[in-house]
CSV table of C-alpha atoms in Angstrom, one decimal:
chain,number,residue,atom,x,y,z
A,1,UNK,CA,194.9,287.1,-49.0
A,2,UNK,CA,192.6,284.3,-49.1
A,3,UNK,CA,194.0,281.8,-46.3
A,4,UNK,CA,192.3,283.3,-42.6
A,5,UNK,CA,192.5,281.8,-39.2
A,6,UNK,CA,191.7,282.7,-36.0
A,7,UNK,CA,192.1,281.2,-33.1
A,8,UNK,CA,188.9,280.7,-30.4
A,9,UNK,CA,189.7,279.7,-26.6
A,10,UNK,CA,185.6,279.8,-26.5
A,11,UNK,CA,185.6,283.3,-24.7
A,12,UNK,CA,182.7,285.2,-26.4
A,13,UNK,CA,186.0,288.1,-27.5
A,14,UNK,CA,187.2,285.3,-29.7
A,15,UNK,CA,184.2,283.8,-30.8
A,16,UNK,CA,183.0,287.8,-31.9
A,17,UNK,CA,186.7,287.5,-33.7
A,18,UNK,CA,185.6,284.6,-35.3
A,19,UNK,CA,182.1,286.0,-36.8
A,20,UNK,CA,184.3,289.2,-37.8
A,21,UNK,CA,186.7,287.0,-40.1
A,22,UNK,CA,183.5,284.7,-40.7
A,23,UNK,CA,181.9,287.9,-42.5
A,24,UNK,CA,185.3,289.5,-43.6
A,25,UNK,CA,185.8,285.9,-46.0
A,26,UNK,CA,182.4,286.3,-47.2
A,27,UNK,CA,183.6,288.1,-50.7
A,28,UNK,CA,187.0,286.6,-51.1
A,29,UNK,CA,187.5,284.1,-53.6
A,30,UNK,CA,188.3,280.5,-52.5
A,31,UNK,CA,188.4,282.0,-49.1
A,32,UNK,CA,189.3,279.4,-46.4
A,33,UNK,CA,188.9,280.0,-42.8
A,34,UNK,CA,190.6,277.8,-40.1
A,35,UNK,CA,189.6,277.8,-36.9
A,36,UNK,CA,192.5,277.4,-34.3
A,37,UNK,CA,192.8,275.8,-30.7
A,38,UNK,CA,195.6,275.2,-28.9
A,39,UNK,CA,195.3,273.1,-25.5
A,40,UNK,CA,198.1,272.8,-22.9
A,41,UNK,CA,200.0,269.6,-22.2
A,42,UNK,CA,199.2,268.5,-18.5
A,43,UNK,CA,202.5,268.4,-16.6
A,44,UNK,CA,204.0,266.4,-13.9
A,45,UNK,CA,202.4,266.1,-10.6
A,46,UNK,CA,204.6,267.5,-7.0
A,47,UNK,CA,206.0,264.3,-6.5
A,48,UNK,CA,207.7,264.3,-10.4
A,49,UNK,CA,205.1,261.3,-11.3
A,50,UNK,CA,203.1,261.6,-14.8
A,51,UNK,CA,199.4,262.9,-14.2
A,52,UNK,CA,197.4,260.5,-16.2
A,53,UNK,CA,196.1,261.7,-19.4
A,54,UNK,CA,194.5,260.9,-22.4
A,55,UNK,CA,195.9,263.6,-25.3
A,56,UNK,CA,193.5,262.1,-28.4
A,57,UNK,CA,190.1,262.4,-25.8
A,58,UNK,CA,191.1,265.8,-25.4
A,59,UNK,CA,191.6,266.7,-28.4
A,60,UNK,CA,188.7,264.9,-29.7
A,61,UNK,CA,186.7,267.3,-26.9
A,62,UNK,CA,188.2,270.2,-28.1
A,63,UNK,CA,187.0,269.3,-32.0
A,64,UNK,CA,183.8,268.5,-30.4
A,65,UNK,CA,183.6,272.0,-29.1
A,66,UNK,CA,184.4,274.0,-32.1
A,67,UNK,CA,182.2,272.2,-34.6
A,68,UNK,CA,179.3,274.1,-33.1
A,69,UNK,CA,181.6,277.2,-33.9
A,70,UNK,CA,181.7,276.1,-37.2
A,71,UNK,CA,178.0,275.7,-37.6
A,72,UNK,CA,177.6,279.2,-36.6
A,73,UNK,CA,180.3,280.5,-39.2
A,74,UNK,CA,178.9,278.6,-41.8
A,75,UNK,CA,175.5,280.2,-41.1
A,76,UNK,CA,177.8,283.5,-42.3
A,77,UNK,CA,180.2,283.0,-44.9
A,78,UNK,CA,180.2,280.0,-47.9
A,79,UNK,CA,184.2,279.7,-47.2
A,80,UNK,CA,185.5,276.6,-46.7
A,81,UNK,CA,185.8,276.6,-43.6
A,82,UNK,CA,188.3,273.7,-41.3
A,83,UNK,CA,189.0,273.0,-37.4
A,84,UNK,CA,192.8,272.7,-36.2
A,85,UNK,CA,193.5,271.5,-32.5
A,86,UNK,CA,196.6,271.3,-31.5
A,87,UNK,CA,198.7,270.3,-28.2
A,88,UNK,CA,201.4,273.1,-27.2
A,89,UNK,CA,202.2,274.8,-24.0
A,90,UNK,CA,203.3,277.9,-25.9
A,91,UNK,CA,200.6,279.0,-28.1
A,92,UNK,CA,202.3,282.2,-29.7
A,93,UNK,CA,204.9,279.2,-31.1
A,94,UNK,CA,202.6,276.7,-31.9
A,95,UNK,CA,200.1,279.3,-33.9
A,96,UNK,CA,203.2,281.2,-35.6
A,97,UNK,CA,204.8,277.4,-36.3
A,98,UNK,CA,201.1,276.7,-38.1
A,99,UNK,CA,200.8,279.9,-39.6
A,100,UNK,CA,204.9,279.6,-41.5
A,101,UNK,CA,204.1,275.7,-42.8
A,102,UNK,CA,200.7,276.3,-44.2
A,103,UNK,CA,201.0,279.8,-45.7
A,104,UNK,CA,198.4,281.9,-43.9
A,105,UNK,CA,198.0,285.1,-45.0
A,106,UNK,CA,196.3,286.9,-42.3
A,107,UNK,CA,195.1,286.3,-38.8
A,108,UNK,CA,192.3,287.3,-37.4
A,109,UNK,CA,192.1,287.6,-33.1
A,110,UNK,CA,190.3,289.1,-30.5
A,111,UNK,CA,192.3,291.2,-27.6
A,112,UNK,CA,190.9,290.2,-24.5
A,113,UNK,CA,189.5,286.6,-22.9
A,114,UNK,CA,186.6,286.0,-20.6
A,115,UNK,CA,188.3,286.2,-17.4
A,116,UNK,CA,191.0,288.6,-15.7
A,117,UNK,CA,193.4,286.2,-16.6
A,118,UNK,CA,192.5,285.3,-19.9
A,119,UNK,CA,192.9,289.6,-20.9
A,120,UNK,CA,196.3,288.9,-19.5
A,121,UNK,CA,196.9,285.9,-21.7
A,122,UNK,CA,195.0,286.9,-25.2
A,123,UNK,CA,196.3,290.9,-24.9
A,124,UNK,CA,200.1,289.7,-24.5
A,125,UNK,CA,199.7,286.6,-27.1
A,126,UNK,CA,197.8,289.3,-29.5
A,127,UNK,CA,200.7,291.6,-29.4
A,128,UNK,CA,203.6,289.1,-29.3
A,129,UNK,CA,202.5,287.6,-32.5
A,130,UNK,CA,202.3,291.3,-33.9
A,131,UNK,CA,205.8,291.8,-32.7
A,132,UNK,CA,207.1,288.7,-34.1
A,133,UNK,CA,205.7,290.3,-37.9
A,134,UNK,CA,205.1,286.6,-39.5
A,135,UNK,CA,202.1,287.4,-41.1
A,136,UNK,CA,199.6,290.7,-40.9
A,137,UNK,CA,196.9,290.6,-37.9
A,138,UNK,CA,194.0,292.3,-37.8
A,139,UNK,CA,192.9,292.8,-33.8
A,140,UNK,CA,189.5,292.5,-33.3
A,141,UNK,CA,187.9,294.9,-29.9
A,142,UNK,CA,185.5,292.6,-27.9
A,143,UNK,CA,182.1,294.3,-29.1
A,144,UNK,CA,183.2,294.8,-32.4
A,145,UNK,CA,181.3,294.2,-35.3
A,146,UNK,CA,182.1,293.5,-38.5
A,147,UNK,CA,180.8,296.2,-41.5
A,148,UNK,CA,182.5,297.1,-44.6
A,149,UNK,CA,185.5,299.4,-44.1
A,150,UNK,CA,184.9,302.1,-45.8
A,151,UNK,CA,187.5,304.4,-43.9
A,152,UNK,CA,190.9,303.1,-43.5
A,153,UNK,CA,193.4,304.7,-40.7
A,154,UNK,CA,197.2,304.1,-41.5
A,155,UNK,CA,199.4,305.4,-39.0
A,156,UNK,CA,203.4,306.5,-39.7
A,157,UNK,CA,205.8,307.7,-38.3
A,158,UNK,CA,207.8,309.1,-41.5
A,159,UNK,CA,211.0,307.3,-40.9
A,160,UNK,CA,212.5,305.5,-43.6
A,161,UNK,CA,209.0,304.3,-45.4
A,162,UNK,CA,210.6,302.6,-48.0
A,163,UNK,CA,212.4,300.7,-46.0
A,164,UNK,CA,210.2,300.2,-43.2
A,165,UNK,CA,206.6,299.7,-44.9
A,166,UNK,CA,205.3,296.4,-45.2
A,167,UNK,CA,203.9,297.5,-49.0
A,168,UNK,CA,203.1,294.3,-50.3
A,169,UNK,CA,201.1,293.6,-47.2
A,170,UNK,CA,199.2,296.5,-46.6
A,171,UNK,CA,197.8,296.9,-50.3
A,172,UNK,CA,196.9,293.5,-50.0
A,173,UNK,CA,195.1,294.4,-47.1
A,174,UNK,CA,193.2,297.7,-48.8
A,175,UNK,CA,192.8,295.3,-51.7
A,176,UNK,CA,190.1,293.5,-50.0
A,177,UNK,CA,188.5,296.4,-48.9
A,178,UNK,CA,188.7,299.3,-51.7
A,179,UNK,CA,188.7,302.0,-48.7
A,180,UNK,CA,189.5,305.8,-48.3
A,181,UNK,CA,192.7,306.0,-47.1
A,182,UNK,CA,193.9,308.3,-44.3
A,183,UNK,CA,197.3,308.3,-43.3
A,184,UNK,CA,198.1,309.9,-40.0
A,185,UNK,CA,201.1,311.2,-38.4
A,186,UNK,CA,200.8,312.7,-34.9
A,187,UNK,CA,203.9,314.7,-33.3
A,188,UNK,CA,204.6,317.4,-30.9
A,189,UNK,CA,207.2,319.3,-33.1
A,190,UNK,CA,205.1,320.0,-36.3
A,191,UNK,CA,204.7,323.9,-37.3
A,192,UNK,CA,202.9,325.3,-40.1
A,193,UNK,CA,205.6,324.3,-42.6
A,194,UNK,CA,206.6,320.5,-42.9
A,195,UNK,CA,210.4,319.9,-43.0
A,196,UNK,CA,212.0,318.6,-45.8
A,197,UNK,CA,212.5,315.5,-44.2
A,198,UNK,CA,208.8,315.3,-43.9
A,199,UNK,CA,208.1,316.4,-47.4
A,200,UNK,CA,211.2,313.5,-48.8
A,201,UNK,CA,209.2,310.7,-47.0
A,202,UNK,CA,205.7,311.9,-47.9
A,203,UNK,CA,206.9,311.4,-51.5
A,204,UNK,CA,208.1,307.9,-50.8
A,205,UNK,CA,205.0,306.8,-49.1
A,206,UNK,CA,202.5,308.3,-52.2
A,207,UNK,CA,204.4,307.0,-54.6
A,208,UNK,CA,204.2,303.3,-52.8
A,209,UNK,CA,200.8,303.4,-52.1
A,210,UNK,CA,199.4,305.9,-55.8
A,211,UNK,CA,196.6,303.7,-56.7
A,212,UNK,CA,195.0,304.5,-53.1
A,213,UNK,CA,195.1,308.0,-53.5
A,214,UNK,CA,195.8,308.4,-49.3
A,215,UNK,CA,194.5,311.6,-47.6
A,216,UNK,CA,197.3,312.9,-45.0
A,217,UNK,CA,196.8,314.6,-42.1
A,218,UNK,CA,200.0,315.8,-39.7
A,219,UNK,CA,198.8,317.0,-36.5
A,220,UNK,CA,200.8,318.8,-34.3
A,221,UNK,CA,199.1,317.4,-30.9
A,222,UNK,CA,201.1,315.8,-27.3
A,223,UNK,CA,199.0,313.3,-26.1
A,224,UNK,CA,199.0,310.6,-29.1
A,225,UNK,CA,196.0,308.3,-28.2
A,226,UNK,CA,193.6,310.9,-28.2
A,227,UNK,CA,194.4,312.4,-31.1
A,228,UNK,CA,193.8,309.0,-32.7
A,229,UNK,CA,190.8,308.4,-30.9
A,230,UNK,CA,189.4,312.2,-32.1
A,231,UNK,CA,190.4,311.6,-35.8
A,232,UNK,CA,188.9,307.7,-35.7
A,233,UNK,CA,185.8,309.5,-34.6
A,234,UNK,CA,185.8,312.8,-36.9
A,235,UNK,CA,186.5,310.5,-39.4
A,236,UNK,CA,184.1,307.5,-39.4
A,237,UNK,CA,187.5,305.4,-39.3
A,238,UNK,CA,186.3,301.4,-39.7
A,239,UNK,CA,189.8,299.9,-38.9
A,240,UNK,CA,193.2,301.4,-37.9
């Protein structure tokens, strides 16, 4: 996992995104970073007429822009680190079009923009790339800052782990990290006893993921996000 990118729309959220992965390639071999901008294609103007535009001087801005992002990221990690700019009106395709052709491994992206519309756009582009599962994501919190994850949270559901897990992603995930695992399931129904069911897909899970040696925890709680919230904390969880 060795081939990072994360997109920067120059909000400080995805700039912070960008130091996190800066610092996260720090200790990975061969590690390249790219740095990702898309800018929209001006459209027609009322009357159906072509607004003038020149496409390379934008562009050329945009590269402008991002080299002093570049600066600041080489100030971080010794990655090779490269600028892509590219003209889409749909960023969630043009990044997930960039991200099947030149075999990224991970991305790397903040959750929020800088203004009220720009939370609207990043949140909903953050989780439609998530949904669309072409390549792992890690979601970076506005003030977050980057330090060595030493607790790892993995959330599951218990349904059909072996069919369900993305194994080969995950580990190389914990890979980079060496963590202490802590997988977590949360639900309303558990008693003292675990079901079988329970117990069946437990077994799955620790034999997939042995040379982690998890920790599990099933909590019988109703309100799911702050039972996350309370373990993260009890915890010292570094990434979920």
């Amino acid at each position: 996992m060795n081939k990072i990118i994360v997109p920067v729309d120059f909000s400080e959220t995805s700039e912070n995104a960008a130091k996190f992965a800066a610092h996260l390639s720090k200790d990975i071999p061969e590690a390249e970073l790219i740095i990702y901008n898309v800018f929209e294609t001006i459209e027609a103007g009322s009357d159906g007429s072509p607004l003038q535009s020149n496409d390379t001087g934008r562009k050329s801005i945009m590269e402008f822009a991002l080299q002093s992002v570049k600066q600041q990221l080489g100030a971080i990690t010794g990655a090779h680190i490269s600028i892509v700019v590219e003209e889409d009106n749909h960023f969630v395709d043009s990044l997930e079009r960039y991200v099947r052709h030149h075999g990224i491994q991970l991305i790397v992206m903040g959750i929020t923009g800088a203004t009220r519309l720009g939370q609207i756009f990043m949140g909903s582009n953050t989780l439609n790339l998530i949904r669309r599962k072409t390549t792992p994501v890690i979601i970076v919190p506005p003030d977050a800052q980057f330090k060595d994850a030493k607790n790892i949270m993995l959330i599951s559901d218990f349904k059909d782990v072996e069919r369900t897990f993305p194994v080969a992603q995950l580990k190389a995930l914990l890979n980079l990290f060496k963590p202490t695992l802590h997988v977590v399931n949360v639900d309303s129904e558990h008693y003292i006893e675990l079901t079988d069911e329970y117990k069946a897909e437990r077994a799955q899970l620790d034999n997939m993921l042995k040379e982690f040696k998890p920790e599990y925890s099933f909590i019988r709680m109703f309100d799911f996000m702050d039972t996350i919230n309370q373990i993260a904390a009890d915890k010292n969880i570094d990434m979920i």
